[in-house]
Amino acid sequence: MSFLNHLNLQLPLQKAKEKIKSIPKPNKCKLALDQITDAVYIINRKKRLVYMNAAYTRLSGYTCEDLLNKKVNPTLGDGKISDHSDPIEDALNKGEPWHGELITMHKSGRTYWVDTVISPYKNKYGRVNGVIVIQKDIGEQKKTETALTEYKNLYRNLIKNSFDGIVFIHNLKLIFANRAFLKMMGFTRDELVNKDLTNIIANDFKEEVISNLKKRSDDEVEVESFQVVFIKKDGSRLSTEIKIKDVVINGEASSLLTIEDISEQESYVNVIRESEAKYKVLVENSQDGITIIRDNRILFANQTYCKMLGYTTDELYNMPSVQTLHPDDHEKAYNIAKRRHEQDFSTINEVFRMVTKNGEIRECETSSTLIEYNGMWASFFTSHDITESKRIQLELQESEEKYRLLFEAESDAIFMIDTENGQIIDVNPAASNIYGYSREEFLAMKNTDVSAEPEKTTEATRRNDTKVLLRYHRKKDNTIFPVELSAGFTTFKNRKIQIVTSRDITDNMKMQDALRESEKKYRELADFMPQTIYELDTKGNLLYMNKSGMEAFGISEADYGMSCLNSFVPEDRDVMMNNLKLTMEGKRIKPMNEYTAVSRSGRIFPVLIYGVPIVKEGMVAGTRGIIIDISERKATEKALRDSEEKYRSLIEKATDGIVITQDGSLKFANQAMSEIMQYFVDEMIDKPYLDFVVPGDHQVMIDFHKRRMQGETFTSIYRSHFIRKDKKIITVELNARTSVYNGRPAAFIVIRDITERINIENELKQAKEDLERLNGELEDRIIESSRKLAETSTQLLNLQKENLQSQFEVLRQQVNPHFLFNSLNVLTSLIKLEPDLAEQFSEHLSKVYRYVLENKDNELVDLNTELRFLDAYIFLLNIRFVGKIKVNIEIPFEKRPLLIIPLAMQLLIENAIKHNIMTKKEPLIIDIFVDEQNYLNIINNLQERPSHLYSTGVGLKNIQNRYKLLINKEPIIEKTEKQFIAKIPLVQKGV
Amino acid sequence: MKAFYAGPTKSKRMTVVIIEDEVFAARRLENMIRECDAEIEVVAKLESARDSIEWFKTNPQPDLIFLDIHLDDDLSFAIFKEVPISCNIVFTTATDELATRAFAIKGIDFLLKPIIQSDLNRMIEKYRNKPQNSVTIEPYFFDDIVNSKY
């Protein structure tokens, strides 16, 4: 590689000399120069380019045709070199070599850095004839290592070519020294020629040189080169390396010494070392792993690489490179190695799976090239761990795939739209299916192009609407169809985009229409319903009510939304709200409640409400139901209840026992029956009726029952005998009828316990007998009296006689059998018909008789006492002659103490009855009062009977006589056309 | 059921008229008649002579009349003077001599008040199958009774 290596060193000295001399001459060494890889060109004194090798064409892009013999300065770039505005100019002028880095312009216009050596060459007159420029591209970092090595060799060669001292010696006597050597040493040629070489060799090297040279001449050892320090003219030491070749000069064995000033070389080595260090830092700190491999062994690995695989530098050193590779990638590695072995310089990029020390696999992107390393070819690898990025990329890929699948699998059309301009960025296959456009067609469209309502679409996009329930879109074939849209917004690749899902709702719409139609039908039906039909929301607010309902409640559709509670009386509202809640919770499957409703007009009416929950999409959305106005029903119910109440109370409060028998058993018995029989009602129910009847009466009862059951209707009041709970037999009066009870024939029987009445009847009979007996006795007494009277001397005072007669009359009167029997007759009649009245009647009757008995012997009695008796008597009359007689007594309190003959008033009343017609239409009216003269007036209206029967007139006459005898004052009797007036004088007490 | 009550010749329900001025007495008598035989039809209850005359002018003769002598407005004898009565008559009276006299003189039955059921039953049975008078009672049939003195 060194420049000299290209020369045939075996040429004869002469030839060599020729060659050496010809070095600066381009034409002569063109061949050699063309071979080298460095760019070389030569510029003559006139600055014309006289030579350029092929390497320079590769470097600069210029060809010979471009530059040859042209006055150019291709080394100049943009003047970045401050000190040397033109190093070539300098070299031409000063004749001194220059080395540095220059920025140079390529033919294509780009600039690049070149390491440049400019060496001036001189003609034999020492005049600078031109410069040799050698350049190397240092622009690409990848070639750093190669460059480093090459520089080293290059410099060495150039120095050798240009500056090596060349000396011929013969027996240590210097016979030639070239100019370079002379310059090197500072001696003139004359000062050195024919002088002993050792004179200019430093003492410490003399022996070695002599020895070496001797060895060569003795052919002992072929010493080719050695280092020697020369002493220059100025006495300084010059380190050189001597290469020695045997030559024959002038027939004598001589030696050719090429002397290289290695002091400069040493300094270059230092430069290179620095450069090496610089690159080492670069290499070591590189983010990429860097390895140098030769013969499949790792010669070098940087820290990054070590770290990447978990090895130390020492462990990696000399390790077979395949050991760090996945077995499957070994072949790839061998292929690269093979290409490198074949001097393939190209950069090879390859992905390798590396194996770390602990067995993990890391994927690496590698780039390799061929370099010279330590003088031998080696592969230079940079490796970049892409495991992580690969993983992320993979995930990204998966994610993207996933979303793409979703995007494509979606049956709804999906659009990705740029919100800025509405441009469709992407669509899924469903969009093509639905709209009929291909994806490519879509991508040239805007969102408004698919809309049949573009303004609305633009507006919705502007508003960032996320949901559009109904929008009409247009298909490619111009069909317009309804869609439901849902939009999302996101940022994608720095663009704000809208992802719109579009669903074709044509079918939905049809269904909705059908539904609406159906709903309308039912609404209309509902409106025809006579009942109220309503719908409420969950809060109880009215959603719907049919026509009948609105009429009933007096509301209109304008009231939709109001609370239903407004239509009910306040006291019902809590219950209603609660029931609404229960209905909605479904707790009342068939709720029914009665409420009081209020219409707008204030009409209050009772209603029944049947409600069910409204369920929409699985959620309770309110209630729906029917309201039935039950005011009529209520009224009927009330009437029925009242009637029932009436009859029930009639039955319950009746004093007669009431029973219903059916199939021979008691089906019902009222409270009175229970009291009569002394059984509890429950004890009697379902018992055979005949169980309560004495056996002797069974046949009659059965016969009656049969007759009734055969449909014969007859009223029968008859007596029977019942057995009470206490076994006592009671007499009852029965009144039975057939009727229907619970849908089947039954007997309704009214039962009256007449045991007591019979007892009374018996008692009365007894009393009658007693009275009859008394009557008989009285008659006996009267006869006795009469007999006595007859026996009494007629001389007895008239008064006495009158008295006796009066007494007799009174007695007769008192016990008038008419009165008694009439009274008894009344009483007997009353007993059955009006037992209470009968009781009162007997009381009054006994009062009357007691009074008669007590006062029959009294001459006078006070009015008060007499009136008490009269009240009782009048009571009897009123019973006997219902409504046919009216007795008015008006006697002030202060007159009551006045005295009167007992029974006088009674006698007068009796007379009035006897002689006058008395009917309900023409009642007998008797007024009794006391006049100013203290006469008791007894006046009756006169309506005389046609026939006068047994009017003895004794009574009236008797009274008149008694008064005459007693107080010498007679009663006044007047008879007018209309009235019969009797005035009885009253007597003051003590008179 | 015919067998239950009546003799073989009975062909129609017995009809009865009560002439009685006392309301309670009339009702009692009616009840007692039914008690005796529920089949007997009380076709009328009359309170006065005047009402009775009106009734007999327009209605057919009953089978039997229970007749109180002393009526509100007149003696019941007055009726006979106005309308012809051809049916059987039973007087009802408390102690009226007129009735006893009518019985004694004219052979007209009477019941004493208060009427006793058994007496009534007997009386009804007596007249149940007795044919009606072939001739009507003469208008002044009772005059001699009224006018006679005891």
Tab-separated table of C-alpha atoms in Angstrom, chain A residues 138-401:
chain	number	residue	atom	x	y	z
A	138	ILE	CA	-13.145	12.686	5.472
A	139	GLY	CA	-16.793	13.558	5.235
A	140	GLU	CA	-18.340	10.200	6.074
A	141	GLN	CA	-18.055	8.950	9.583
A	142	LYS	CA	-18.633	5.390	8.601
A	143	LYS	CA	-15.316	5.347	6.838
A	144	THR	CA	-13.437	6.766	9.797
A	145	GLU	CA	-11.639	3.627	10.735
A	146	THR	CA	-10.555	2.904	7.244
A	147	ALA	CA	-9.520	6.431	6.745
A	148	LEU	CA	-7.428	6.390	9.873
A	149	THR	CA	-5.377	3.495	8.675
A	150	GLU	CA	-5.156	4.769	5.195
A	151	TYR	CA	-4.004	8.207	6.289
A	152	LYS	CA	-1.254	6.615	8.256
A	153	ASN	CA	0.033	4.719	5.230
A	154	LEU	CA	-0.639	7.584	2.917
A	155	TYR	CA	1.461	9.990	4.896
A	156	ARG	CA	4.184	7.522	5.247
A	157	ASN	CA	4.257	6.939	1.540
A	158	LEU	CA	4.132	10.521	0.637
A	159	ILE	CA	6.926	11.392	2.990
A	160	LYS	CA	8.890	8.576	1.660
A	161	ASN	CA	8.237	9.676	-1.817
A	162	SER	CA	8.887	13.212	-1.189
A	163	PHE	CA	11.127	13.575	1.702
A	164	ASP	CA	13.062	10.337	2.346
A	165	GLY	CA	16.750	10.803	2.260
A	166	ILE	CA	18.394	8.495	-0.164
A	167	VAL	CA	21.984	7.676	0.285
A	168	PHE	CA	24.371	5.277	-1.447
A	169	ILE	CA	27.244	4.075	0.536
A	170	HIS	CA	30.117	1.906	-0.187
A	171	ASN	CA	32.176	0.610	2.637
A	172	LEU	CA	30.596	3.148	4.938
A	173	LYS	CA	31.750	5.875	2.626
A	174	LEU	CA	28.950	8.070	1.466
A	175	ILE	CA	28.992	8.302	-2.229
A	176	PHE	CA	25.570	9.863	-2.869
A	177	ALA	CA	23.039	11.709	-0.807
A	178	ASN	CA	19.907	13.132	-2.293
A	179	ARG	CA	18.660	16.579	-1.673
A	180	ALA	CA	16.131	15.398	0.790
A	181	PHE	CA	18.837	13.877	2.867
A	182	LEU	CA	21.033	16.941	2.570
A	183	LYS	CA	18.141	19.113	3.576
A	184	MET	CA	17.421	16.699	6.327
A	185	MET	CA	20.913	16.980	7.636
A	186	GLY	CA	21.589	20.605	6.839
A	187	PHE	CA	24.803	19.711	5.004
A	188	THR	CA	25.699	20.458	1.485
A	189	ARG	CA	26.337	17.522	-0.745
A	190	ASP	CA	30.020	18.333	-0.895
A	191	GLU	CA	30.293	18.357	2.831
A	192	LEU	CA	29.081	14.754	2.904
A	193	VAL	CA	30.158	13.035	-0.289
A	194	ASN	CA	33.151	10.799	0.082
A	195	LYS	CA	32.982	11.199	3.810
A	196	ASP	CA	32.560	8.388	6.215
A	197	LEU	CA	28.906	7.864	6.999
A	198	THR	CA	29.680	7.269	10.615
A	199	ASN	CA	30.752	10.891	10.923
A	200	ILE	CA	27.232	12.021	10.818
A	201	ILE	CA	25.821	9.198	12.903
A	202	ALA	CA	25.268	9.733	16.520
A	203	ASN	CA	27.835	7.931	18.579
A	204	ASP	CA	25.387	5.650	20.278
A	205	PHE	CA	24.188	4.366	16.853
A	206	LYS	CA	27.606	4.089	15.120
A	207	GLU	CA	28.346	0.618	16.304
A	208	GLU	CA	24.983	-0.681	15.446
A	209	VAL	CA	25.109	0.757	11.948
A	210	ILE	CA	28.558	-0.590	11.371
A	211	SER	CA	27.575	-3.885	12.783
A	212	ASN	CA	24.439	-4.040	10.672
A	213	LEU	CA	26.200	-3.104	7.571
A	214	LYS	CA	28.919	-5.582	8.309
A	215	LYS	CA	26.370	-8.254	8.902
A	216	ARG	CA	24.846	-7.522	5.526
A	217	SER	CA	28.152	-7.597	3.796
A	218	ASP	CA	28.997	-10.787	5.553
A	219	ASP	CA	25.650	-12.100	4.390
A	220	GLU	CA	25.013	-13.187	7.840
A	221	VAL	CA	21.755	-11.473	8.416
A	222	GLU	CA	19.574	-9.749	5.973
A	223	VAL	CA	19.022	-6.542	7.870
A	224	GLU	CA	16.597	-4.530	5.878
A	225	SER	CA	15.892	-1.629	8.084
A	226	PHE	CA	16.947	-0.132	11.332
A	227	GLN	CA	16.755	3.100	13.098
A	228	VAL	CA	19.565	5.474	13.227
A	229	VAL	CA	19.989	8.842	14.761
A	230	PHE	CA	21.993	11.189	12.677
A	231	ILE	CA	23.779	14.279	13.914
A	232	LYS	CA	22.797	17.112	11.776
A	233	LYS	CA	25.137	19.875	10.700
A	234	ASP	CA	23.792	22.045	13.458
A	235	GLY	CA	24.673	19.196	15.847
A	236	SER	CA	21.041	18.260	16.546
A	237	ARG	CA	19.935	14.705	16.435
A	238	LEU	CA	17.766	13.387	13.647
A	239	SER	CA	15.889	10.165	14.131
A	240	THR	CA	15.608	8.206	11.011
A	241	GLU	CA	14.656	4.863	9.881
A	242	ILE	CA	16.952	3.362	7.408
A	243	LYS	CA	15.991	0.845	4.918
A	244	ILE	CA	18.824	-0.774	3.272
A	245	LYS	CA	19.054	-2.446	-0.060
A	246	ASP	CA	22.074	-3.849	-1.712
A	247	VAL	CA	22.853	-2.226	-4.946
A	248	VAL	CA	25.772	-2.292	-7.240
A	249	ILE	CA	27.186	1.035	-8.176
A	250	ASN	CA	29.986	1.315	-10.584
A	251	GLY	CA	30.546	-2.368	-10.258
A	252	GLU	CA	31.038	-2.211	-6.642
A	253	ALA	CA	28.758	-3.598	-4.089
A	254	SER	CA	27.163	-0.701	-2.523
A	255	SER	CA	24.141	-0.111	-0.314
A	256	LEU	CA	21.165	2.038	-0.962
A	257	LEU	CA	19.889	3.555	2.162
A	258	THR	CA	16.592	5.221	2.198
A	259	ILE	CA	16.507	7.362	5.235
A	260	GLU	CA	13.257	8.342	6.625
A	261	ASP	CA	13.091	11.218	8.992
A	262	ILE	CA	11.004	9.562	11.567
A	263	SER	CA	10.999	12.472	13.929
A	264	GLU	CA	8.234	13.959	11.832
A	265	GLN	CA	6.684	10.572	11.444
A	266	GLU	CA	6.597	10.229	15.163
A	267	SER	CA	4.738	13.473	15.413
A	268	TYR	CA	2.246	12.224	12.800
A	269	VAL	CA	1.829	9.086	14.782
A	270	ASN	CA	0.930	11.272	17.698
A	271	VAL	CA	-1.657	13.074	15.580
A	272	ILE	CA	-3.118	9.823	14.513
A	273	ARG	CA	-3.137	8.589	18.022
A	274	GLU	CA	-5.091	11.635	19.035
A	275	SER	CA	-7.443	11.120	16.190
A	276	GLU	CA	-7.793	7.527	17.190
A	277	ALA	CA	-8.608	8.553	20.718
A	278	LYS	CA	-11.125	10.999	19.426
A	279	TYR	CA	-12.837	8.326	17.385
A	280	LYS	CA	-12.519	5.864	20.199
A	281	VAL	CA	-14.548	8.164	22.396
A	282	LEU	CA	-16.985	8.508	19.591
A	283	VAL	CA	-17.161	4.776	19.152
A	284	GLU	CA	-17.444	4.011	22.806
A	285	ASN	CA	-20.106	6.579	23.432
A	286	SER	CA	-22.113	5.663	20.401
A	287	GLN	CA	-25.739	4.780	20.999
A	288	ASP	CA	-25.197	1.892	18.675
A	289	GLY	CA	-23.322	-1.191	19.545
A	290	ILE	CA	-20.134	-1.331	17.530
A	291	THR	CA	-18.139	-4.488	16.894
A	292	ILE	CA	-15.231	-5.352	14.734
A	293	ILE	CA	-15.141	-8.907	13.629
A	294	ARG	CA	-12.497	-10.817	11.786
A	295	ASP	CA	-12.433	-14.482	11.005
A	296	ASN	CA	-15.765	-14.737	12.847
A	297	ARG	CA	-14.212	-13.604	16.071
A	298	ILE	CA	-14.971	-10.430	17.889
A	299	LEU	CA	-11.911	-8.206	17.990
A	300	PHE	CA	-13.584	-5.210	19.398
A	301	ALA	CA	-16.873	-4.368	21.005
A	302	ASN	CA	-17.856	-1.012	22.417
A	303	GLN	CA	-19.555	-0.478	25.779
A	304	THR	CA	-22.987	-0.098	24.283
A	305	TYR	CA	-22.668	-3.453	22.630
A	306	CYS	CA	-21.420	-5.028	25.844
A	307	LYS	CA	-24.261	-3.574	27.771
A	308	MET	CA	-26.713	-4.659	25.142
A	309	LEU	CA	-25.715	-8.288	25.449
A	310	GLY	CA	-24.717	-8.285	29.113
A	311	TYR	CA	-21.077	-9.252	28.528
A	312	THR	CA	-17.888	-7.522	29.599
A	313	THR	CA	-15.407	-6.356	27.010
A	314	ASP	CA	-13.031	-9.115	28.051
A	315	GLU	CA	-15.659	-11.801	27.714
A	316	LEU	CA	-16.495	-10.662	24.220
A	317	TYR	CA	-12.937	-10.412	23.081
A	318	ASN	CA	-12.073	-13.209	20.757
A	319	MET	CA	-15.487	-14.718	21.192
A	320	PRO	CA	-16.901	-16.412	18.088
A	321	SER	CA	-19.256	-13.795	16.745
A	322	VAL	CA	-21.991	-16.338	16.057
A	323	GLN	CA	-22.173	-17.084	19.751
A	324	THR	CA	-24.032	-13.782	20.180
A	325	LEU	CA	-26.430	-14.642	17.388
A	326	HIS	CA	-29.613	-16.637	17.351
A	327	PRO	CA	-28.888	-20.048	15.703
A	328	ASP	CA	-31.398	-19.325	12.943
A	329	ASP	CA	-29.419	-16.219	11.978
A	330	HIS	CA	-26.034	-17.949	11.802
A	331	GLU	CA	-26.350	-18.551	8.115
A	332	LYS	CA	-27.036	-14.873	7.467
A	333	ALA	CA	-23.889	-14.005	9.376
A	334	TYR	CA	-21.795	-16.496	7.386
A	335	ASN	CA	-23.120	-15.029	4.167
A	336	ILE	CA	-21.973	-11.577	5.195
A	337	ALA	CA	-18.622	-12.927	6.264
A	338	LYS	CA	-18.290	-14.638	2.916
A	339	ARG	CA	-18.996	-11.412	1.052
A	340	ARG	CA	-16.491	-9.556	3.201
A	341	HIS	CA	-13.937	-12.208	2.512
A	342	GLU	CA	-14.485	-11.494	-1.157
A	343	GLN	CA	-13.612	-7.872	-0.515
A	344	ASP	CA	-17.176	-6.654	-0.729
A	345	PHE	CA	-16.968	-3.155	0.625
A	346	SER	CA	-20.629	-2.355	0.380
A	347	THR	CA	-22.617	-1.470	3.413
A	348	ILE	CA	-24.849	-4.325	4.396
A	349	ASN	CA	-27.924	-3.704	6.510
A	350	GLU	CA	-29.394	-6.705	8.194
A	351	VAL	CA	-31.586	-7.515	11.134
A	352	PHE	CA	-30.150	-10.051	13.535
A	353	ARG	CA	-31.571	-11.714	16.565
A	354	MET	CA	-28.873	-11.438	19.181
A	355	VAL	CA	-28.612	-13.645	22.220
A	356	THR	CA	-27.669	-12.024	25.489
A	357	LYS	CA	-25.491	-13.621	28.079
A	358	ASN	CA	-28.505	-14.794	30.028
A	359	GLY	CA	-30.244	-16.173	26.961
A	360	GLU	CA	-32.635	-13.358	26.151
A	361	ILE	CA	-33.196	-12.639	22.519
A	362	ARG	CA	-32.825	-9.078	21.339
A	363	GLU	CA	-33.593	-8.037	17.867
A	364	CYS	CA	-30.981	-5.747	16.354
A	365	GLU	CA	-30.715	-3.778	13.226
A	366	THR	CA	-27.126	-3.974	12.061
A	367	SER	CA	-25.114	-2.173	9.488
A	368	SER	CA	-21.761	-3.519	8.516
A	369	THR	CA	-18.870	-2.556	6.303
A	370	LEU	CA	-15.391	-3.789	5.596
A	371	ILE	CA	-12.543	-1.958	7.173
A	372	GLU	CA	-8.888	-2.429	7.678
A	373	TYR	CA	-8.174	-3.019	11.228
A	374	ASN	CA	-4.681	-3.369	12.525
A	375	GLY	CA	-3.508	-3.818	8.992
A	376	MET	CA	-5.969	-6.532	8.144
A	377	TRP	CA	-9.501	-6.645	6.791
A	378	ALA	CA	-12.186	-6.800	9.329
A	379	SER	CA	-15.958	-6.370	9.451
A	380	PHE	CA	-17.246	-3.314	11.165
A	381	PHE	CA	-20.710	-3.696	12.647
A	382	THR	CA	-23.030	-1.170	14.162
A	383	SER	CA	-25.968	-2.741	15.947
A	384	HIS	CA	-29.141	-1.086	17.148
A	385	ASP	CA	-31.472	-2.842	19.568
A	386	ILE	CA	-34.937	-2.663	18.072
A	387	THR	CA	-36.634	-5.161	20.373
A	388	GLU	CA	-38.565	-2.498	22.243
A	389	SER	CA	-39.436	-0.455	19.225
A	390	LYS	CA	-40.395	-3.644	17.417
A	391	ARG	CA	-42.672	-4.588	20.278
A	392	ILE	CA	-44.290	-1.185	20.279
A	393	GLN	CA	-44.604	-1.326	16.558
A	394	LEU	CA	-46.192	-4.733	16.834
A	395	GLU	CA	-48.645	-3.490	19.403
A	396	LEU	CA	-49.383	-0.535	17.267
A	397	GLN	CA	-49.977	-2.842	14.384
A	398	GLU	CA	-52.275	-5.038	16.413
A	399	SER	CA	-54.184	-2.091	17.739
A	400	GLU	CA	-54.505	-0.610	14.333
A	401	GLU	CA	-55.622	-3.990	13.023
